[in-house]
mmCIF file of C-alpha atoms in Angstrom:
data_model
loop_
_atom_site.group_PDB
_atom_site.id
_atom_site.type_symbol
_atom_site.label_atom_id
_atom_site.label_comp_id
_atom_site.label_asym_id
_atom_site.label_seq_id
_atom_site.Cartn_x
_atom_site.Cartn_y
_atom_site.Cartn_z
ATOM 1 C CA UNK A 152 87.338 94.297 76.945
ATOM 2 C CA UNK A 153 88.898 93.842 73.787
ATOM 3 C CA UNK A 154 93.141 95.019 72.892
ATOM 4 C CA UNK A 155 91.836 98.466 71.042
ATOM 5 C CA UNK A 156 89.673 99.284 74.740
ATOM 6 C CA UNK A 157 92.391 98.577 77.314
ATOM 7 C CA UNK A 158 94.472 100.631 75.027
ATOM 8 C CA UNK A 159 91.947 103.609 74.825
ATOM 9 C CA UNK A 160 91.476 102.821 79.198
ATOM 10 C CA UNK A 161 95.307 103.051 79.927
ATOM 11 C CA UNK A 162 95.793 106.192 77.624
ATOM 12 C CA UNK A 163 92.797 108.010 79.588
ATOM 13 C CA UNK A 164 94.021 106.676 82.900
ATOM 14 C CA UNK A 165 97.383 107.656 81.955
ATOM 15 C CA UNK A 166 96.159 111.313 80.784
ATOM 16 C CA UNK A 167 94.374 111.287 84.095
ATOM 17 C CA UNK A 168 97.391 111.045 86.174
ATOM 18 C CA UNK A 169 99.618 113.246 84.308
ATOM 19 C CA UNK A 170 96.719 116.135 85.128
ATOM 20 C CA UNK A 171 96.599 115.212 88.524
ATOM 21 C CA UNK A 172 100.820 115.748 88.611
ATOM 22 C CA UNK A 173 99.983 119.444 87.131
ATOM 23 C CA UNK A 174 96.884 120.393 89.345
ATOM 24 C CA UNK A 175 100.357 119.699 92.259
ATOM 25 C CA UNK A 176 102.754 121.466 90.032
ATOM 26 C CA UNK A 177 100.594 124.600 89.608
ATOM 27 C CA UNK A 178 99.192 124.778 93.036
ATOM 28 C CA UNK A 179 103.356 125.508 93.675
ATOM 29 C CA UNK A 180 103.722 127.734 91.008
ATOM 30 C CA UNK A 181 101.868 130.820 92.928
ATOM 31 C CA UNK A 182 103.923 130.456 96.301
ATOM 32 C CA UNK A 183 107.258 130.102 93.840
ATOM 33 C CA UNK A 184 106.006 132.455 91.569
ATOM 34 C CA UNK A 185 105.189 135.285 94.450
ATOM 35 C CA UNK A 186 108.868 134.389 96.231
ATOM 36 C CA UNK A 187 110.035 135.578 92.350
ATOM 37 C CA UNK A 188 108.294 138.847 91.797
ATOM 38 C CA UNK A 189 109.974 139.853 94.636
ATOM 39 C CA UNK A 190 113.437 140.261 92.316
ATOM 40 C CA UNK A 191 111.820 141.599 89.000
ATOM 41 C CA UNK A 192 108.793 143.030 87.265
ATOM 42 C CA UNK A 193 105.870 141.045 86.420
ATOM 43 C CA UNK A 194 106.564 141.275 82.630
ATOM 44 C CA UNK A 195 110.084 141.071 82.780
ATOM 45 C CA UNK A 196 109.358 137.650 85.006
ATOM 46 C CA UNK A 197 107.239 136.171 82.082
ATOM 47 C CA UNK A 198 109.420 137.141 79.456
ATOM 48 C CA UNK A 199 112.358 135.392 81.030
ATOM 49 C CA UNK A 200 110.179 132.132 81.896
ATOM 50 C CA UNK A 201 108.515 131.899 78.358
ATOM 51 C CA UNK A 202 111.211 133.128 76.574
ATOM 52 C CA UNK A 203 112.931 130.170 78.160
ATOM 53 C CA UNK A 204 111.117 127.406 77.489
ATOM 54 C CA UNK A 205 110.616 128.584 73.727
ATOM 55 C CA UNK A 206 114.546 128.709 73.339
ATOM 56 C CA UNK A 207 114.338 124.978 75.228
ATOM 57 C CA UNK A 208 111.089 124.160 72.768
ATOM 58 C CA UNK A 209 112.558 125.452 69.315
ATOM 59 C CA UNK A 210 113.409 122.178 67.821
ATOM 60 C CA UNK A 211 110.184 121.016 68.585
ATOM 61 C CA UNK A 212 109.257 122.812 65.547
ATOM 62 C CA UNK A 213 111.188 121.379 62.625
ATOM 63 C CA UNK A 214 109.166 119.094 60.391
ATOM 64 C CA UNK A 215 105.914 118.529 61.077
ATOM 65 C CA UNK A 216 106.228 120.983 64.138
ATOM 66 C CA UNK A 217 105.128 123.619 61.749
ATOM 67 C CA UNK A 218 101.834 122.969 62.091
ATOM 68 C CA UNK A 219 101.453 124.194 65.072
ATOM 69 C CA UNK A 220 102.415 127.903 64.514
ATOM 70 C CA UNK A 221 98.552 128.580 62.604
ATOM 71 C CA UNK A 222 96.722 127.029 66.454
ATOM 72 C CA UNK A 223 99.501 128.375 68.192
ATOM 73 C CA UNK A 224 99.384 131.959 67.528
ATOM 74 C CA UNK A 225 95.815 132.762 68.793
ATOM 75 C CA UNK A 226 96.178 130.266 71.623
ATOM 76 C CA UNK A 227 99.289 131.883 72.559
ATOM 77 C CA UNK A 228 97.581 135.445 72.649
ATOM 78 C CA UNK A 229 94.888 133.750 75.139
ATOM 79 C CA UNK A 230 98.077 132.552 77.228
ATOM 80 C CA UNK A 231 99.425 136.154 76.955
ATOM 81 C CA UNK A 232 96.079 137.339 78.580
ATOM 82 C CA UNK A 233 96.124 134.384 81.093
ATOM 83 C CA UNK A 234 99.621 134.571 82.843
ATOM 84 C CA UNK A 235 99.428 138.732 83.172
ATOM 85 C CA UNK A 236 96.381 138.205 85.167
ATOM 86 C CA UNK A 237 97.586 135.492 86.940
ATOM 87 C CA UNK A 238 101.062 137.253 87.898
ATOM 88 C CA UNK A 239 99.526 140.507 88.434
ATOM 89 C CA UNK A 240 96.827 138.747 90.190
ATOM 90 C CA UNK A 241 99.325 136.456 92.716
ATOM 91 C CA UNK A 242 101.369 139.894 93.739
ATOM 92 C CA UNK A 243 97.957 141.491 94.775
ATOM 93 C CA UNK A 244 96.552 138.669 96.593
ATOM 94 C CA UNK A 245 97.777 135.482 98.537
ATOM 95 C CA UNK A 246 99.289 132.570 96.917
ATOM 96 C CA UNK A 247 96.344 130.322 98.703
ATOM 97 C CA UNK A 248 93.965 132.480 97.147
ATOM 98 C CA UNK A 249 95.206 133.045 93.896
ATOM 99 C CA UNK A 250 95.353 129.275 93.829
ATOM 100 C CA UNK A 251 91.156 128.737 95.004
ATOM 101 C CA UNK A 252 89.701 131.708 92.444
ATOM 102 C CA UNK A 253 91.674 130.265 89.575
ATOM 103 C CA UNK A 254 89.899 127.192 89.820
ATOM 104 C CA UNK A 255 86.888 128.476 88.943
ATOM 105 C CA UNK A 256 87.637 127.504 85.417
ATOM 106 C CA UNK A 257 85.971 124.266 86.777
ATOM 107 C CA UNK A 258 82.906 126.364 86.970
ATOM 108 C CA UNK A 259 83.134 128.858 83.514
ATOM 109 C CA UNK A 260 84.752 125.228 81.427
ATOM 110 C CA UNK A 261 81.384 123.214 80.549
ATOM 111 C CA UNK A 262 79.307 126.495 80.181
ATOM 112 C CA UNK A 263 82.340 127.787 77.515
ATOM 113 C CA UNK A 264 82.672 124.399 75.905
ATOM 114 C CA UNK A 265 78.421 123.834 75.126
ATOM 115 C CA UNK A 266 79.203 127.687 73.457
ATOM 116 C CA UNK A 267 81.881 127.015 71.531
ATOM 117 C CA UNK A 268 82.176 123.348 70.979
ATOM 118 C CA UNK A 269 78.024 122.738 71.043
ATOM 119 C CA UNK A 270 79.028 119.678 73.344
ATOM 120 C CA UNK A 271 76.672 118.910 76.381
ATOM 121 C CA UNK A 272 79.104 117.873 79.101
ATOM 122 C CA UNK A 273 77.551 115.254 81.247
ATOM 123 C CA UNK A 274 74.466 116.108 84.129
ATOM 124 C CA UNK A 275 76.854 114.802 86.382
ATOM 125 C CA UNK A 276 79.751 117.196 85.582
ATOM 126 C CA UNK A 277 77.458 119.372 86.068
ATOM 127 C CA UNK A 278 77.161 118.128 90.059
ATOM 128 C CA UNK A 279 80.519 118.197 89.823
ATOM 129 C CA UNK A 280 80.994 121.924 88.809
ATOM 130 C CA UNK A 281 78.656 122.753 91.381
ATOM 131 C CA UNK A 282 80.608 121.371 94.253
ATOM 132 C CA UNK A 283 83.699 122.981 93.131
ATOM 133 C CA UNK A 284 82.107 126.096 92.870
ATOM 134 C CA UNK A 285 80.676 125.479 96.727
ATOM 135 C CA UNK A 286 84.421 124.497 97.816
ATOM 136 C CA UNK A 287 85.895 127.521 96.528
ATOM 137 C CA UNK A 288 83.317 129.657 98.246
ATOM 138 C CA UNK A 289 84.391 127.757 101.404
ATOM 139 C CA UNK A 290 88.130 128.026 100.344
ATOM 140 C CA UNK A 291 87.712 131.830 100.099
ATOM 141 C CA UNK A 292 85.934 132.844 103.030
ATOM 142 C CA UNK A 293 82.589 131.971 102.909
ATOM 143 C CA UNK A 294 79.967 134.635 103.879
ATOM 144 C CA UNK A 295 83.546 136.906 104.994
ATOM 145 C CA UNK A 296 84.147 136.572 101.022
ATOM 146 C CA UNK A 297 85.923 140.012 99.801
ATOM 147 C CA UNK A 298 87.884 140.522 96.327
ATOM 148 C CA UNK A 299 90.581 142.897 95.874
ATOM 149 C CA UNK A 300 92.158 143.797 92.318
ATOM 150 C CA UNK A 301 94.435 140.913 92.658
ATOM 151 C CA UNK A 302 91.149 138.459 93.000
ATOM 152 C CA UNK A 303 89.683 140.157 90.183
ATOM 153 C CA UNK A 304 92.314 139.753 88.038
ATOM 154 C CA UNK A 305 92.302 135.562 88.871
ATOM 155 C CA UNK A 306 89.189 135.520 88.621
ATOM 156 C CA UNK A 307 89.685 137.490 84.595
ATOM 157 C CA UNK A 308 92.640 134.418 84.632
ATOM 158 C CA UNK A 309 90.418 131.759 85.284
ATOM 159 C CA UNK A 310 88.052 132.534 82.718
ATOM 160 C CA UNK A 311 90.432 133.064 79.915
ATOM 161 C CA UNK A 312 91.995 129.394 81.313
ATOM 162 C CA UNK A 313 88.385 128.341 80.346
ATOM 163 C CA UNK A 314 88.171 129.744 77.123
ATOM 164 C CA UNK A 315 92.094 128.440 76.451
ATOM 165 C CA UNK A 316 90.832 124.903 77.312
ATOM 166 C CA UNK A 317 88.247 124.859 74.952
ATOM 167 C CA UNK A 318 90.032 126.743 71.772
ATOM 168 C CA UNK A 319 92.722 124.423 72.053
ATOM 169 C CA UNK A 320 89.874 121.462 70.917
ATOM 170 C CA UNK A 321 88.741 123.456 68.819
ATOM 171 C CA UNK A 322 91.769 124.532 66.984
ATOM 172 C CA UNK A 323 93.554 121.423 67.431
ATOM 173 C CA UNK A 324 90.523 118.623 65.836
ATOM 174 C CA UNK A 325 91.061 116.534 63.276
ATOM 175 C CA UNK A 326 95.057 117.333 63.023
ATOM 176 C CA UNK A 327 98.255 116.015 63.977
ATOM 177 C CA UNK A 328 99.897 118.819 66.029
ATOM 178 C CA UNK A 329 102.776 117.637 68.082
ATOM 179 C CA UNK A 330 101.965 118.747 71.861
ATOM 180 C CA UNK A 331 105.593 120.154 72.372
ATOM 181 C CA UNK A 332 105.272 122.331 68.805
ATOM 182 C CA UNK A 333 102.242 123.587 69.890
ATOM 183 C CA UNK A 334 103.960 124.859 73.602
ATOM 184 C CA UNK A 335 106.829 126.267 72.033
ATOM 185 C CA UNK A 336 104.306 128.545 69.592
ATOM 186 C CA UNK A 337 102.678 129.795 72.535
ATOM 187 C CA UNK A 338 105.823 130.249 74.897
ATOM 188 C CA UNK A 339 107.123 132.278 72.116
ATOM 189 C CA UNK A 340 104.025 134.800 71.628
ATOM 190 C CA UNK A 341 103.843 135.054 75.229
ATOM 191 C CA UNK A 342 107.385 135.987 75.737
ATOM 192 C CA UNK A 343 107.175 138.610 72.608
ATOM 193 C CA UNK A 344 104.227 140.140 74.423
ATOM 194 C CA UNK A 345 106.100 140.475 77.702
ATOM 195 C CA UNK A 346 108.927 141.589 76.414
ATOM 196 C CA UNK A 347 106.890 144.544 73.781
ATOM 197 C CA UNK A 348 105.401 145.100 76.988
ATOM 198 C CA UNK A 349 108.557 145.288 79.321
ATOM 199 C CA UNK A 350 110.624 147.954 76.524
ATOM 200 C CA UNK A 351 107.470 150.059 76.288
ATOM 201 C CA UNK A 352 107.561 150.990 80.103
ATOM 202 C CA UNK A 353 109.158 154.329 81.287
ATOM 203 C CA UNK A 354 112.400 153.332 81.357
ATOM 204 C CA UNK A 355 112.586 149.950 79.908
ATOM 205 C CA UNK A 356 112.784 146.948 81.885
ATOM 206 C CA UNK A 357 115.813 146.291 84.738
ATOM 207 C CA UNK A 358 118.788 144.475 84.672
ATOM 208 C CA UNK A 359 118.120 140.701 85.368
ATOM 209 C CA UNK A 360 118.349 140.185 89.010
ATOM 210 C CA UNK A 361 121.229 137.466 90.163
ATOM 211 C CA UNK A 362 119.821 136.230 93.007
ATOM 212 C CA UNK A 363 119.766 132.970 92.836
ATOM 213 C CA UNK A 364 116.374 132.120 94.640
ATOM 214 C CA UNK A 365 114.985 133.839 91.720
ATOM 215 C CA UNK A 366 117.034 131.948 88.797
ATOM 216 C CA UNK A 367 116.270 128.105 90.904
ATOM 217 C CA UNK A 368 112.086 129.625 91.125
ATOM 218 C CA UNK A 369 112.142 130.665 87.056
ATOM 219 C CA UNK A 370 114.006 127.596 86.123
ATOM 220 C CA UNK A 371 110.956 125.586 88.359
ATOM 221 C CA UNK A 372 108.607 126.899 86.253
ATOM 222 C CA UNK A 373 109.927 126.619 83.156
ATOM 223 C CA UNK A 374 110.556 122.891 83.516
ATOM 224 C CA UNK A 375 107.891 122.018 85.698
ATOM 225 C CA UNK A 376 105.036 124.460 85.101
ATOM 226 C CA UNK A 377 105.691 125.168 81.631
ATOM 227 C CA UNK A 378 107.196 122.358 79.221
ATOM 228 C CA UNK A 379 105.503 119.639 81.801
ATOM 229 C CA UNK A 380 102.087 121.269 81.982
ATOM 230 C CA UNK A 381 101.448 122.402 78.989
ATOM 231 C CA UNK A 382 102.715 119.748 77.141
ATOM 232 C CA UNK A 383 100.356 117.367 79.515
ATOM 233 C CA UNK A 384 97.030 119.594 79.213
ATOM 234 C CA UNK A 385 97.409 119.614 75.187
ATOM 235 C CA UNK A 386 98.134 116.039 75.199
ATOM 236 C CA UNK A 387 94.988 115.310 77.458
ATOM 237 C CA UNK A 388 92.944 117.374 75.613
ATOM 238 C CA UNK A 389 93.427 115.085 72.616
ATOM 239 C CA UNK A 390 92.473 112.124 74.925
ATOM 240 C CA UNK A 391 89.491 114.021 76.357
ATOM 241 C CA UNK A 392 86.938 116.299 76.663
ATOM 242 C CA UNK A 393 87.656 119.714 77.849
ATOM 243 C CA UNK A 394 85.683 119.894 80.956
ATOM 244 C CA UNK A 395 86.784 116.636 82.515
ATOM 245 C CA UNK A 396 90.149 118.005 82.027
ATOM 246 C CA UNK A 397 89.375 121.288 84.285
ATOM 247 C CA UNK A 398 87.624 119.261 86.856
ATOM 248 C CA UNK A 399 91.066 116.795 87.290
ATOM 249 C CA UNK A 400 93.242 120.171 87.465
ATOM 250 C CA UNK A 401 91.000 121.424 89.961
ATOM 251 C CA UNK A 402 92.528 119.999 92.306
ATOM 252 C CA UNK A 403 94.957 122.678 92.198
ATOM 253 C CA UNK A 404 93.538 125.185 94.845
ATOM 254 C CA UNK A 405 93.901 122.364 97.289
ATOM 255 C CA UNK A 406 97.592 121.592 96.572
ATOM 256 C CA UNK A 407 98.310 125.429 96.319
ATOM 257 C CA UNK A 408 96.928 126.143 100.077
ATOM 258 C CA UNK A 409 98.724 122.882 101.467
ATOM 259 C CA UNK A 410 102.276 123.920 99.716
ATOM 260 C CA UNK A 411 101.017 127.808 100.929
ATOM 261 C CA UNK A 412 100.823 127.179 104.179
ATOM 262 C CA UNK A 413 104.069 125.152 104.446
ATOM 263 C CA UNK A 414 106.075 127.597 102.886
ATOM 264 C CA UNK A 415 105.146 131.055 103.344
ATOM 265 C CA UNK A 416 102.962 130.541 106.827
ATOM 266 C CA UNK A 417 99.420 130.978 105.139
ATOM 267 C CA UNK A 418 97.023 128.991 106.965
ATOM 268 C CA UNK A 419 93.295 127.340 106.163
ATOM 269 C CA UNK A 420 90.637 127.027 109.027
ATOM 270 C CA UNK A 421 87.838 124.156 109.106
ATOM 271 C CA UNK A 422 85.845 126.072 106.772
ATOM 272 C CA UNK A 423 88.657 126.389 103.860
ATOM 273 C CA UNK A 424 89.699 122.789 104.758
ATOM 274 C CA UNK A 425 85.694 121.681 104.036
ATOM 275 C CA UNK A 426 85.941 123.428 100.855
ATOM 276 C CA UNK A 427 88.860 121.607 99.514
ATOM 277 C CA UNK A 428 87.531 118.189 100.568
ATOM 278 C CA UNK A 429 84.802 119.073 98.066
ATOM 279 C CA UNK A 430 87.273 120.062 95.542
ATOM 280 C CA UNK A 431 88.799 116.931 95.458
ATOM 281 C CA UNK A 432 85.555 114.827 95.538
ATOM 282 C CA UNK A 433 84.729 116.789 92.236
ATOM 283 C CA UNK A 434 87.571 116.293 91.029
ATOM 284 C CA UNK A 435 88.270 112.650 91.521
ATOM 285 C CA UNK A 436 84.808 111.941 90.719
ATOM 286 C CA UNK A 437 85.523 113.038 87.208
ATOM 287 C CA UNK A 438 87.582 109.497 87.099
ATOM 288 C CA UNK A 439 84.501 107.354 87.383
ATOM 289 C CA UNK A 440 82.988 109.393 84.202
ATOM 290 C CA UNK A 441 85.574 108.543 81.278
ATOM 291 C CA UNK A 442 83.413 106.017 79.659
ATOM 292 C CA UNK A 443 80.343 108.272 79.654
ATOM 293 C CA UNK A 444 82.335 110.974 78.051
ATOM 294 C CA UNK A 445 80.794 112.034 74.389
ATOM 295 C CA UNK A 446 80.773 109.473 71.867
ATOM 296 C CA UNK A 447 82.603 111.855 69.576
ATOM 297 C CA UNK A 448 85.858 111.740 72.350
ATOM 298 C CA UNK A 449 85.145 107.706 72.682
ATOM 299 C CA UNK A 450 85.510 107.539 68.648
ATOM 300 C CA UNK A 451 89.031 109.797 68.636
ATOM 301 C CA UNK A 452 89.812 107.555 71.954
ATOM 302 C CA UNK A 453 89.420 104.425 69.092
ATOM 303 C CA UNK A 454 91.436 106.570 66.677
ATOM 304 C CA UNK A 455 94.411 107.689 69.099
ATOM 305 C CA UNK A 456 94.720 103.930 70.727
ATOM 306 C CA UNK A 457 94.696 102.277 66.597
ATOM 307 C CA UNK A 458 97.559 104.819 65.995
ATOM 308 C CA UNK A 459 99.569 103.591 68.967
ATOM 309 C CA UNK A 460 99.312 99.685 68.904
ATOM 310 C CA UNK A 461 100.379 99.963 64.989
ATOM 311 C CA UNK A 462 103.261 102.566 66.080
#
């Protein structure tokens, strides 16, 4: 294995972990994120958390941060779409299962990427796919399965997550858009739509609540779910291809139901436990598949790895 290979291994393997660290960060978001909307309106939540980290983010764009504002715009009004149907979604539903039926990205990711990308993900990711889908049957009740409007509106969340995942490859090839930049663009459309939203309710939005359970949750998720996540999912998804990302994040569900059930009392029986076993096989197994990933994400791989032993 020559210097330019262990290079291109460690970044993956590094990319690799740092999803791994958000699949646990997000699977906390929903039980934090529930606790929150206790204190404030969904849209006035999400305009405080966004409109944080874009305030915390604005540097970021000075210089050659500019180029992220053209992909940032439309990826931010896919982020928009994603977090009102995830917020609505988690105060209509539990946090455990607003965690399982947003992994079904997993599922929607390789069909949305051959669509938009024309890039046949692996047979085996395929396998993979398929036993996340099984383990979030399992995770959700099996035969007993029932949606509400809050699992309707994560499962509209986890397909826009899909179609996010894949627009930001496309949008993002072939250029040098600093991962940060790129998070502060979309932090700020999604706080400008939450906050258009928020003043065009009857009545405006509250005063901010001053509780501080809700200012320690927000301030969580800015720093944590936010500027961490997002700046390690657009990172990643210059190192690789968009559905091995979604399979490492699904391990999310798993980590949401553990962290659930410790905090707010929500328990899983044999059956949900069975389902996130498979979760994390499909998920881990995506390790094992780096080197068969598309020759077109092995070349970039090359490219990135060059960059970084000269700089």
């Amino acid at each position: 294995m020559g210097f330019g290979e262990g290079v291109t291994r460690r970044n993956l393997w590094l990319a690799d972990a740092m999803l791994l660290t958000v699949a646990v960060i997000w699977g906390s978001s929903y039980t934090v994120a529930k606790e929150a909307l206790g204190y404030y309106p969904v849209v006035g939540f999400l305009a405080v958390r966004f409109g944080l980290t874009f305030i915390l983010l604005l540097p970021q764009l000075r210089g050659d941060g500019w180029r992220a504002v053209r992909p940032g715009v439309p990826l931010g009004l896919v982020m928009l779409g994603i977090f009102l149907c995830e917020t609505w979604g988690v105060m209509l539903t539990s946090a455990s299962n607003a965690a399982f039926l947003i992994s079904l990205c997993v599922v929607i990711t390789p069909f949305m990427e051959w669509l938009l990308l024309r890039q046949r993900p692996d047979n085996r990711l395929f396998l993979a796919c398929a036993l996340s889908l099984a383990g979030v049957w399992l995770l959700t009740g099996g035969p007993q399965l029932s949606l509400n409007l809050g699992d309707a509106l994560m499962l509209a969340a986890a397909l826009l997550r899909a179609l996010l995942v894949c627009l930001t490859r496309r949008l993002t090839a072939g250029r040098e858009i600093p991962a940060l930049a790129l998070t502060a663009v979309q932090s700020g459309v999604v706080a400008a739509g939450c906050i258009l939203l928020g003043v065009s309710l009857p009545g405006g939005l509250p005063a901010l609540p001053v509780e501080p359970e809700f200012w320690f949750g927000t301030l969580y998720l800015v720093l944590f779910a936010t500027l961490f996540a997002m700046f390690a999912q657009n990172r990643a998804l210059a190192r690789s291809s968009a559905t091995r990302v979604s399979l490492l994040m699904g391990c999310e569900p798993l980590f949401g139901a553990l962290i659930a059930g410790f905090w707010l009392g929500e328990r899983l029986g044999l059956q949900g436990w069975i389902g996130g076993l498979l979760i994390m096989i499909a998920a881990l197994g995506t390790l094992r598949l780096g080197r068969q990933d598309s020759s077109g994400v092995e070349v970039q791989h090359q490219r990135i790895a060059g960059r970084e032993a000269v700089g």
